Coordinates of C-alpha atoms in Angstrom, one line a residue:
M1 CA 2.2 -27.6 -34.4
L2 CA 0.0 -27.8 -31.6
T3 CA 2.8 -28.6 -28.6
S4 CA 4.5 -25.8 -30.4
Y5 CA 1.0 -23.3 -29.8
W6 CA 0.8 -24.4 -26.3
R7 CA 4.2 -23.7 -25.3
Q8 CA 3.8 -20.3 -27.6
R9 CA 0.7 -19.6 -25.4
H10 CA 2.1 -20.7 -21.9
Q11 CA 5.5 -18.3 -22.5
A12 CA 2.8 -15.2 -23.2
Q13 CA 0.7 -15.6 -20.3
T14 CA 4.5 -16.0 -18.6
G15 CA 5.5 -12.8 -19.7
V16 CA 2.4 -11.3 -18.5
L17 CA 2.6 -12.4 -15.3
L18 CA 6.2 -11.5 -14.5
S19 CA 5.2 -7.9 -15.9
F20 CA 2.3 -7.6 -13.4
M21 CA 4.8 -8.5 -10.8
T22 CA 7.6 -6.4 -11.8
L23 CA 4.6 -3.3 -12.3
A24 CA 3.8 -4.5 -8.4
F25 CA 7.7 -3.8 -7.4
F26 CA 8.1 -0.3 -9.1
T27 CA 4.9 1.0 -7.6
G28 CA 5.5 0.0 -4.3
L29 CA 9.3 1.4 -5.2
G30 CA 7.5 4.7 -5.8
G31 CA 6.6 4.8 -2.4
A32 CA 9.2 3.0 -0.6
L33 CA 11.5 5.6 -1.7
F34 CA 9.2 8.7 -0.8
I35 CA 6.8 8.0 2.1
P36 CA 9.7 7.1 4.9
I37 CA 11.6 10.5 4.0
L38 CA 8.8 12.7 3.6
S39 CA 8.4 13.7 7.2
L40 CA 12.4 14.8 7.3
F41 CA 11.7 16.6 3.8
L42 CA 8.9 18.7 5.4
T43 CA 10.8 19.3 8.4
T44 CA 14.3 20.3 6.9
K45 CA 13.9 21.5 3.2
V46 CA 10.2 22.8 3.8
H47 CA 10.9 24.1 7.5
V48 CA 7.7 23.1 9.0
E49 CA 6.3 22.6 12.3
P50 CA 5.4 18.8 13.5
L51 CA 1.4 19.5 13.3
A52 CA 2.0 21.2 9.6
V53 CA 3.4 17.4 8.9
G54 CA 0.7 15.7 10.5
A55 CA -1.5 18.1 8.6
F56 CA 0.0 17.2 5.2
Y57 CA -0.3 13.4 6.0
T58 CA -4.4 13.9 6.3
V59 CA -4.6 16.2 3.7
N60 CA -2.7 13.5 1.2
A61 CA -4.8 10.7 2.7
I62 CA -8.0 12.4 2.2
G63 CA -6.9 13.5 -1.6
G64 CA -5.9 10.0 -2.0
I65 CA -9.2 8.2 -0.6
F66 CA -11.3 11.3 -3.0
F67 CA -9.0 10.3 -6.4
T68 CA -8.6 6.6 -5.8
Q69 CA -12.3 6.0 -5.5
I70 CA -13.2 8.3 -8.6
V71 CA -10.9 6.7 -10.5
A72 CA -12.0 2.8 -8.9
R73 CA -15.6 3.7 -10.2
Y74 CA -14.8 4.8 -13.6
S75 CA -12.5 1.5 -13.9
D76 CA -15.5 -0.8 -13.2
K77 CA -18.1 1.1 -15.4
K78 CA -16.3 2.0 -18.3
G79 CA -13.4 -0.7 -18.4
H80 CA -10.1 1.0 -19.5
R81 CA -7.7 0.0 -16.9
K82 CA -4.6 0.0 -18.8
Q83 CA -4.9 3.4 -20.3
I84 CA -5.7 4.5 -16.4
I85 CA -2.4 2.9 -15.5
L86 CA -0.7 4.7 -18.0
M87 CA -2.2 8.2 -16.8
C88 CA -1.6 7.5 -12.8
L89 CA 2.1 6.8 -13.7
V90 CA 2.5 9.8 -15.6
M91 CA 1.4 12.0 -12.5
G92 CA 3.5 9.9 -10.1
A93 CA 6.5 11.0 -12.4
L94 CA 5.3 14.9 -12.2
N95 CA 4.5 14.6 -8.4
C96 CA 8.3 13.5 -8.4
L97 CA 9.1 16.4 -10.6
L98 CA 7.2 19.3 -8.1
F99 CA 8.7 18.2 -5.2
D100 CA 12.6 18.2 -6.7
W101 CA 11.6 21.6 -8.0
C102 CA 9.1 23.2 -5.2
R103 CA 9.6 24.6 -1.4
S104 CA 6.6 25.8 -1.0
Y105 CA 4.3 24.4 1.8
W106 CA 1.0 25.6 0.2
V107 CA 1.7 24.5 -3.5
L108 CA 2.8 20.6 -1.9
I109 CA 0.0 20.4 -0.4
S110 CA -2.4 21.3 -3.1
L111 CA -1.0 20.5 -6.7
G112 CA 1.2 18.0 -5.0
I113 CA -1.4 16.3 -3.4
F114 CA -3.7 16.0 -6.6
L115 CA -0.6 14.5 -8.0
L116 CA 0.2 12.3 -5.6
G117 CA -3.7 11.1 -5.6
M118 CA -3.6 10.1 -9.0
G119 CA -0.3 8.5 -8.9
A120 CA -1.5 6.4 -6.1
S121 CA -4.2 5.1 -8.4
A122 CA -1.6 2.9 -10.2
M123 CA -1.1 0.4 -7.5
P124 CA -5.1 -0.4 -6.9
Q125 CA -5.8 -0.6 -10.8
A126 CA -2.5 -2.9 -11.5
F127 CA -4.0 -5.5 -8.8
A128 CA -7.7 -4.9 -10.2
L129 CA -6.5 -6.1 -13.7
A130 CA -4.8 -8.3 -12.4
R131 CA -7.4 -10.2 -10.7
D132 CA -9.3 -9.6 -14.1
Y133 CA -6.9 -11.4 -15.8
K134 CA -7.1 -14.0 -13.4
D135 CA -10.9 -14.5 -13.4
Q136 CA -10.9 -14.8 -17.2
S137 CA -8.4 -17.3 -17.7
G138 CA -10.9 -19.6 -15.3
Q139 CA -7.6 -19.6 -12.5
S140 CA -7.4 -18.9 -9.1
S141 CA -5.8 -15.4 -8.2
I142 CA -5.2 -16.1 -4.5
M143 CA -1.4 -16.6 -4.9
F144 CA -0.7 -14.7 -8.0
T145 CA -2.1 -12.3 -5.9
S146 CA 0.0 -12.9 -2.7
I147 CA 2.9 -13.2 -4.7
M148 CA 2.3 -9.7 -6.4
R149 CA 1.7 -8.2 -3.0
A150 CA 5.1 -9.5 -1.9
Q151 CA 6.8 -7.3 -4.6
L152 CA 5.6 -4.3 -2.7
S153 CA 7.2 -5.6 0.4
L154 CA 10.1 -6.6 -1.4
A155 CA 10.0 -2.4 -2.9
W156 CA 9.9 -1.6 0.9
V157 CA 12.9 -4.0 1.9
V158 CA 15.4 -1.7 -0.8
G159 CA 13.6 1.4 -0.7
P160 CA 13.7 2.8 2.8
A161 CA 17.5 2.3 3.0
V162 CA 18.3 3.5 -0.7
A163 CA 16.1 6.3 0.0
F164 CA 17.6 7.3 3.5
G165 CA 21.4 6.8 1.5
I166 CA 20.8 8.9 -1.4
V167 CA 19.4 11.4 0.8
T168 CA 22.4 11.7 3.2
A169 CA 25.3 11.0 0.4
Y170 CA 23.5 13.3 -2.5
G171 CA 20.5 14.9 -1.2
F172 CA 16.8 15.0 -2.0
R173 CA 16.9 16.5 -5.4
T174 CA 18.7 13.1 -6.6
L175 CA 16.1 11.2 -4.6
F176 CA 12.9 12.6 -6.7
L177 CA 14.7 12.4 -9.6
F178 CA 15.4 8.7 -9.4
G179 CA 11.9 8.3 -8.0
M180 CA 10.8 10.2 -11.6
G181 CA 12.8 7.0 -13.6
I182 CA 11.1 4.5 -11.4
Y183 CA 7.4 6.2 -12.6
V184 CA 9.1 6.2 -16.1
I185 CA 10.1 2.7 -16.3
G186 CA 6.6 1.8 -14.8
F187 CA 5.0 3.4 -17.8
F188 CA 6.8 1.3 -20.2
I189 CA 6.4 -1.8 -18.8
T190 CA 2.3 -1.1 -18.5
L191 CA 2.8 0.4 -22.2
L192 CA 4.4 -2.7 -23.8
K193 CA 3.5 -5.9 -21.8
L194 CA 0.4 -5.4 -20.1
P195 CA -2.7 -6.4 -21.6
D196 CA -5.7 -4.4 -22.3
L197 CA -8.7 -6.5 -21.4
P198 CA -12.5 -6.3 -23.1
H199 CA -14.7 -4.1 -20.6
T200 CA -18.0 -6.3 -20.2
K201 CA -21.2 -4.6 -18.6
T202 CA -24.6 -5.6 -17.9
D203 CA -27.8 -4.1 -16.7
Q204 CA -28.9 -6.7 -15.0
Q205 CA -27.3 -7.7 -11.3
S206 CA -25.5 -10.9 -11.5
P207 CA -26.0 -13.4 -8.6
Q208 CA -22.2 -12.4 -7.4
Q209 CA -23.5 -8.9 -7.1
I210 CA -26.4 -9.9 -5.2
G211 CA -24.3 -11.6 -2.8
A212 CA -22.1 -9.0 -2.8
M213 CA -24.7 -6.8 -1.1
R214 CA -25.8 -9.5 1.3
H215 CA -21.8 -9.2 2.5
R216 CA -22.6 -5.3 2.6
S217 CA -22.2 -5.0 6.4
D218 CA -19.3 -7.2 6.6
V219 CA -17.6 -5.0 3.9
I220 CA -18.4 -2.0 6.2
K221 CA -16.5 -4.0 9.4
L222 CA -13.8 -5.4 7.5
F223 CA -13.4 -1.6 6.6
I224 CA -13.2 -0.5 9.6
C225 CA -10.8 -3.1 11.0
S226 CA -8.7 -2.5 8.2
T227 CA -8.5 1.5 8.6
L228 CA -7.3 1.1 12.2
M229 CA -4.6 -1.4 11.3
W230 CA -3.2 0.8 8.6
A231 CA -3.5 3.6 11.3
C232 CA -1.0 1.6 13.7
N233 CA 1.1 1.3 10.2
S234 CA 1.2 4.8 9.3
I235 CA 1.5 6.1 12.9
Y236 CA 4.5 4.4 13.0
I237 CA 6.3 5.2 9.2
I238 CA 5.6 9.0 10.7
S239 CA 6.8 8.9 14.3
M240 CA 9.5 5.9 14.3
P241 CA 12.1 8.0 12.4
L242 CA 11.9 10.6 14.6
Y243 CA 11.5 8.3 17.8
V244 CA 14.7 6.8 16.9
S245 CA 16.8 9.8 15.7
K246 CA 15.4 12.5 18.2
Q247 CA 14.3 10.3 21.4
L248 CA 16.6 7.7 21.8
H249 CA 19.1 9.4 19.7
L250 CA 19.9 6.4 18.1
P251 CA 22.0 6.8 13.9
Q252 CA 19.5 8.4 11.6
E253 CA 19.9 5.4 9.3
L254 CA 18.9 2.7 12.0
A255 CA 15.4 3.9 10.4
G256 CA 15.8 2.8 7.1
W257 CA 17.1 -1.0 8.1
M258 CA 14.3 -1.2 10.2
M259 CA 11.8 -0.7 7.9
G260 CA 13.8 -2.8 5.1
T261 CA 14.1 -5.5 7.8
S262 CA 10.3 -5.7 8.5
A263 CA 9.9 -5.4 4.4
A264 CA 11.9 -8.8 4.5
L265 CA 10.4 -10.5 6.9
E266 CA 6.9 -9.7 5.3
I267 CA 7.7 -11.4 1.9
P268 CA 8.0 -15.0 3.5
V269 CA 5.1 -14.2 5.4
M270 CA 2.8 -13.3 2.7
L271 CA 4.2 -16.5 0.9
I272 CA 2.9 -18.6 3.7
A273 CA -0.5 -17.4 4.4
G274 CA -1.3 -17.2 0.9
Y275 CA -0.7 -20.8 1.2
L276 CA -2.1 -21.6 4.6
T277 CA -5.5 -20.4 3.0
K278 CA -6.2 -23.9 1.4
Y279 CA -5.9 -24.9 5.0
W280 CA -7.3 -21.8 7.1
K281 CA -9.7 -19.2 6.8
M282 CA -8.5 -15.5 6.1
K283 CA -10.2 -14.6 9.0
S284 CA -8.2 -16.5 11.6
M285 CA -5.1 -15.5 9.6
L286 CA -6.2 -12.0 10.1
L287 CA -7.0 -12.3 13.5
V288 CA -3.2 -13.5 14.0
A289 CA -2.2 -10.6 12.4
G290 CA -4.4 -8.2 15.0
C291 CA -2.5 -10.3 17.7
A292 CA 1.0 -9.8 16.2
G293 CA 0.4 -6.2 16.3
V294 CA -0.7 -5.9 19.8
V295 CA 2.6 -7.5 20.9
F296 CA 4.8 -5.9 18.2
Y297 CA 3.7 -1.9 19.4
I298 CA 3.7 -2.7 23.2
G299 CA 7.3 -4.0 23.0
F300 CA 8.1 -1.3 20.9
N301 CA 7.6 1.5 23.4
L302 CA 9.3 -0.7 25.8
L303 CA 12.3 -1.5 24.3
N304 CA 15.1 0.5 22.9
S305 CA 18.2 -0.8 21.8
P306 CA 18.9 -1.5 18.3
H307 CA 18.9 -5.1 18.1
A308 CA 15.7 -5.6 20.2
L309 CA 14.1 -3.0 17.8
L310 CA 15.4 -4.6 14.6
A311 CA 14.3 -8.1 16.3
L312 CA 10.8 -6.8 17.2
Q313 CA 10.5 -6.3 13.2
L314 CA 9.3 -9.8 13.2
G315 CA 6.4 -8.8 14.8
N316 CA 5.6 -5.9 12.4
A317 CA 6.3 -8.3 9.4
A318 CA 3.5 -10.9 11.0
F319 CA 0.9 -7.9 11.2
I320 CA 1.6 -5.9 8.0
G321 CA 2.3 -9.4 5.7
I322 CA -0.7 -10.8 6.5
L323 CA -2.9 -8.1 6.5
G324 CA -1.0 -6.8 3.1
G325 CA -1.5 -10.4 1.6
L326 CA -4.8 -11.4 2.4
G327 CA -6.9 -8.0 3.5
M328 CA -7.2 -7.1 -0.3
I329 CA -8.1 -10.9 -1.4
Y330 CA -10.8 -10.5 1.5
F331 CA -12.1 -7.5 -0.1
Q332 CA -12.0 -8.9 -3.3
D333 CA -14.0 -12.0 -2.6
L334 CA -17.2 -10.2 -0.3
M335 CA -17.2 -8.0 -3.7
P336 CA -17.0 -9.9 -6.7
G337 CA -17.5 -8.6 -9.9
R338 CA -16.0 -5.2 -8.6
A339 CA -12.3 -6.0 -8.8
G340 CA -11.8 -1.8 -9.1
Q341 CA -14.0 -0.9 -6.3
A342 CA -12.8 -3.7 -3.6
T343 CA -9.2 -3.1 -4.3
T344 CA -9.4 0.9 -3.9
L345 CA -11.7 -0.1 -0.8
F346 CA -8.8 -1.4 0.6
T347 CA -6.5 1.1 -0.8
N348 CA -8.4 3.4 1.0
S349 CA -8.5 1.9 4.1
I350 CA -5.2 2.8 4.0
Y351 CA -5.8 6.2 3.3
T352 CA -8.3 6.6 5.7
G353 CA -6.0 5.3 8.6
S354 CA -3.2 8.2 7.6
V355 CA -5.9 10.7 8.0
F356 CA -6.3 9.6 11.8
A357 CA -2.4 8.8 12.0
G358 CA -1.3 12.0 10.3
A359 CA -3.4 14.1 13.4
L360 CA -2.5 11.9 15.7
A361 CA 0.8 11.7 15.4
G362 CA 1.6 15.3 14.9
S363 CA -0.5 16.1 17.9
I364 CA 0.7 13.2 20.5
A365 CA 4.3 13.7 19.3
Q366 CA 4.2 17.5 20.2
Y367 CA 2.1 17.3 22.9
F368 CA 3.6 14.3 24.7
S369 CA 6.2 12.3 22.9
Y370 CA 7.1 10.1 19.8
G371 CA 6.9 7.3 21.9
A372 CA 3.4 7.8 23.3
T373 CA 2.4 7.2 19.4
F374 CA 3.1 3.5 20.0
I375 CA 0.8 3.1 22.7
V376 CA -1.7 4.4 20.9
C377 CA -0.9 2.3 17.7
G378 CA -1.6 -1.0 20.5
V379 CA -4.9 0.4 21.4
F380 CA -6.1 0.3 17.7
A381 CA -4.3 -2.6 17.0
L382 CA -6.2 -4.5 20.1
I383 CA -10.3 -2.8 18.9
A384 CA -9.3 -3.9 15.1
T385 CA -9.1 -7.6 16.3
L386 CA -11.6 -7.5 18.4
L387 CA -14.0 -6.0 15.9
L388 CA -12.1 -8.3 13.5
T389 CA -14.1 -11.1 15.4
L390 CA -17.4 -9.9 14.1
V391 CA -17.0 -10.2 10.7
K392 CA -18.2 -13.5 9.2
P393 CA -15.8 -15.7 7.6
I394 CA -16.3 -16.4 3.5

């Protein structure tokens, strides 16, 4: 009887962990289907200029920071992470319907930004709930978080290629309806499989929270480093499809294959980086990521053949794979007891980077060239790497 009990308990825990990984995949797939084709959608269907495309990315990033931070503070103080995830997934589905129906730039940049920001909160809340679940079970969360984060990269393996394929064959309407279905599936996975953990709140600061206060300056430095690195990635995502098709005059589908190749390589990079944390400090791993980013963006601006551009994705995978896999955990370790805010702070570094990326990508492309944006990325990656040396290792 005792053996049967432990077997059932192990099966239940395995089911919950698989549900977390599945939800991470679907929330990542929602973004992987939408973000790569957004600039193309705005220019071809909404008929706006490059500056308006950049402005949309900037406003979207600001809205994402605002809404996700509100949701994070509420979830850390009041709990209810499962209910919050459900609400965010509904918002994501409604956003797909809006983009399927509406072609007004001003509606999309207002109501659409609200739905995008709320829908984007599902991902950090899912990771925060997973961290709480592992902490309450008394188990380490590093490897599980790395595997869970790898699901986002797996989504980016198939997402961009599927998005460009659907748009080419069936149009944007089919793509947005398909994206809505992804959010609906994620909703039912959350509703039926994810745990609804009780929320514990204390009036006095714990030793962990006091330690987190001591790490505040390091959190700020890490946030700036992460912001600069994600700004590079956002500029790359915005400019690369247009750079490939309009400046290099290469097939449009190549952009999807490049993103998919990078995402496929990111998965083993994340898993290896998570394993190597047993032997190397996270700071050292992130420094390797920064150096890989510098090499990647310099090489991307110098090479222009399809095979060379695909081969360069190994550097991009090392850059984003290590940053995406360990950056979130580094924030969580620097802010113990505040998993929601730590995870959202990492996510908001992505949005803050997008604020600069939207403005810079549109301006540089309009007044110089799409290729010039990658020179800026190389400079940002170098500055972030140098600043990261000032962050104290845990």
